[in-house]
Amino acid sequence: LALRQLLWLQDELFLAVGSGLLPTSSTILMLHPIQDADDTLAVRSEMEVDGVVVGVAHSFQTGTVALELEDGQIKKLLWDCPELSVEDWRDSSGCSVSFPVPCIQTALCSISGTEYLLGLTDRSHLYAGDTELASGICSFAICDNFLLLTTHSHTCRCLQLSGLTVKGLQAALASDGGQNDETLRHVERGSRIVTVVPQDTRVVLQMPRGNLETIHHRALVLAQLRKWLDGLKFREAFECMRKLRINLNLIYDHNPKVFLENVASFIQQLNSINHINLFLTELKEEDTTSSMYPRPDGSPVQPQAAPGQKKVDVVCDALRTTMESLDQNKFSLSILTAHVKKTVPELEIALQKVHELRENPPEAPGGVSAEEALKYLLFLVNVNDLYEHSLGTYDFDLVLMVAEKSQKDPKEYLPFLNMLKSLEPNYQRYTIDRHLKRYRKALVHLSKCGQEHFTEVLQLVKEQKLYSEALRLYPADSPQYKFLSCAYAEHLVEQQRAEEGGLLLWRCGEPVRALQAFTSSSSWRNAICVAQQIPLPPDQLALLARDLAEKLTEQRRYSEAALLLDQYAKDCEEAILALITGGVWEEALRLIYMHKRQDITETNLKPALLEALNTQVVFLEAQVATFTRHKSRLAVVREQKEKARLDMLDEDGPDCPDAELYSEASSVITASKYSQSNSRISSRSSKNRRKAERKKLSLKEGSPMEDKALMHVIGEIITTVDKMREEIHGLLRALVLFQFDKQAEKLQRVYDEALQMMEGSVLEVWPEGLQNTSAPVTGPNSTANSIMASFQQQQKPAASQQDAEVPAAPKMRNGIKWKLTILK
């Protein structure tokens, strides 16, 4: 028999195509081996097909067999029935499907749950049935759920079909791929796919010279690695990653929670100190599934196993704990690596473990000696750092052990070590800690050295500002505690925190200095208490009260100033005048009647009431006028922007009368792109960020953000006027009391009209659905720069929204009752 297109369907079943009875037909034969003959196949069944079969494709997953005829027709062979038969290949809607042109290579695959026959023409067009997927394709192959193909642009693409539709596949093949795109790999010009090894990552390519080469496509490698990691096959994944130079962080990043739950399995599978050390030394804080190896579309993002903790620390601690429980002697070098690799290296703990190995050498064969452990540590850590940290263990044998392994000259370290050995133990540790700049530990050890070293304690505390730590080291009734408290108080006063300094001085028995601190910080209650504890003579107490009252008056704390003047300075008139100055009318009236000074009512209180009335009316009228002006301007600006937006839509391009300005603006945009972004970065990173934001909101007519500046100012006016409710209420009550009804009615009317006008304008200034966008402004008040800025704002809405937020609408406190019924 003359056969072609031989396929191995099952263990003992083959399919072949032979010539038909007519030149325009073909014969399909099913072959099986003869039991008695070793190398002989017999025909089990056959059938005639109308048309010349030029291609046969078989899917191992579904068992489907597809036939391609020379005219492009696609047939489906029903071979698992008692009798062979063929039928037309149909799509999901039931319509027959054919290739537009005959294809030289075919393969079956599943896309979005539907089976398609892929075909490649001699003109490098790839089809899925009658739909063209891409052009410029040299060869392709199907492996499991992946489509691999080589292109005329000298690349090898590998696409996962499970998450794609036909249109999605077309889009993916049309794209060039981006950075870290695992689906794309560059290959030699003219490379063609020979085969993809099943259940493996190897792809065999034939070069134009005829030689065969094997590559490992990154997409196949990562897919296989994910399968192994999901199946907890850590050894296979590790060996593959080490061989193909895949970042080992992926072992953890793929599924942090599962990895931490199976750390013991990971260690037992690797069962190699070198491999575990390699994994630990490659650990980094970055998530490789976000940066280097993005997850396939549709795969769930795995949460961090220990949120809020550093990844490197979590993994190092997990491996170290598990290795210590499994076999501490066997994994001693890896345990040292876990200590050293942490974000804050635990060098002292690692050195202590080396010291323990020296004191208690391992008895088991194959155990690591202290010499080997130290040599390994020196390989991981800079020798000078290790020497410094060995000093921090206060173990001179260990220090010498490290120093001897280093390149240090004994003349450098032996005199220093001998000097340390000659010191008293606590002072010795203090000297070491100070040398290592571990000042808190140094302070603890120095505090145990006795009274003769307290001067050094005080000096260290002042230099390193360790006041709080020092106070915890001494009893509260000790003289050292008092000295430290006074030093701490002086420091607080220098830091403009005199009240806290006064509290320290007061509790440690320094009332005079505490009084000075309280007076300078206007902490008048504490100052009066200390003054009476001293005690101060009456005349000095009165003088102190006047001094404090003056400070409080400057801070507009009139009620407190009046209390001091009345109760401690015994000056009721000054107290009443302070209250009148601050507009505390009812309290002023109380003191007037308590001290029987009704004369002040006529001489000071009533004139102050009328003056406050006039001041408030003038202020409210000015605020209303400013509010009205800004509101009217805001309406004009919004109308201009809306008109400019509509003009741009009508013109459909910069062919409008302002085209020349737009052109100039766009030129400036292009030219200043770098400088503007630089300016934005610097303003964000400076301490004056808020000030820079306010500068952008200019009320100058024609400025690009004039509308937002107007809204900001209008909001401030509303807030200011709304906060006057309590003040106006108190003034109205005082005016009515002294029969200034007409004046009070005017004030109530003016304030009520201002509140109603502003409340009614809130929805006009802040309409519902207000968006943070703006169109370019043109008009007589506009300049090229203003048009440029507003045009740029439209081109980059995200940036403009970040740079100039729409001010929020103010909330008015309508629940506060301030009106007087008797004035209605």
Coordinates of N, CA and C in Angstrom, one line a residue, residues 572-573 589-603:
C572 N -10.2 94.9 89.6 CA -11.5 94.5 89.0 C -11.7 95.4 87.7
E573 N -11.3 96.6 87.7 CA -11.5 97.5 86.6 C -10.7 97.0 85.3
L589 N -20.4 92.2 82.5 CA -21.6 92.7 83.3 C -21.6 92.1 84.7
R590 N -21.3 90.8 84.8 CA -21.3 90.1 86.1 C -20.3 90.8 87.0
L591 N -19.1 91.0 86.5 CA -18.1 91.7 87.4 C -18.5 93.1 87.7
I592 N -19.1 93.8 86.8 CA -19.5 95.2 87.1 C -20.4 95.2 88.3
Y593 N -21.4 94.3 88.3 CA -22.4 94.3 89.4 C -21.8 93.7 90.6
M594 N -20.9 92.7 90.5 CA -20.3 92.1 91.7 C -19.4 93.1 92.4
H595 N -18.7 93.9 91.7 CA -17.8 94.9 92.3 C -18.5 96.3 92.4
K596 N -19.8 96.4 92.0 CA -20.5 97.6 92.1 C -19.8 98.8 91.4
R597 N -19.5 98.5 90.2 CA -18.8 99.5 89.3 C -19.7 99.8 88.1
Q598 N -21.0 100.2 88.4 CA -21.9 100.5 87.3 C -21.5 101.7 86.5
D599 N -20.6 102.4 87.0 CA -20.1 103.6 86.2 C -19.4 103.1 84.9
I600 N -18.8 101.9 85.0 CA -18.0 101.4 83.8 C -19.0 101.1 82.7
T601 N -20.3 100.9 83.1 CA -21.3 100.6 82.0 C -21.4 101.8 81.1
E602 N -21.5 103.0 81.7 CA -21.7 104.2 80.8 C -20.4 104.6 80.2
T603 N -19.3 104.5 80.9 CA -18.0 105.0 80.4 C -17.4 104.1 79.3

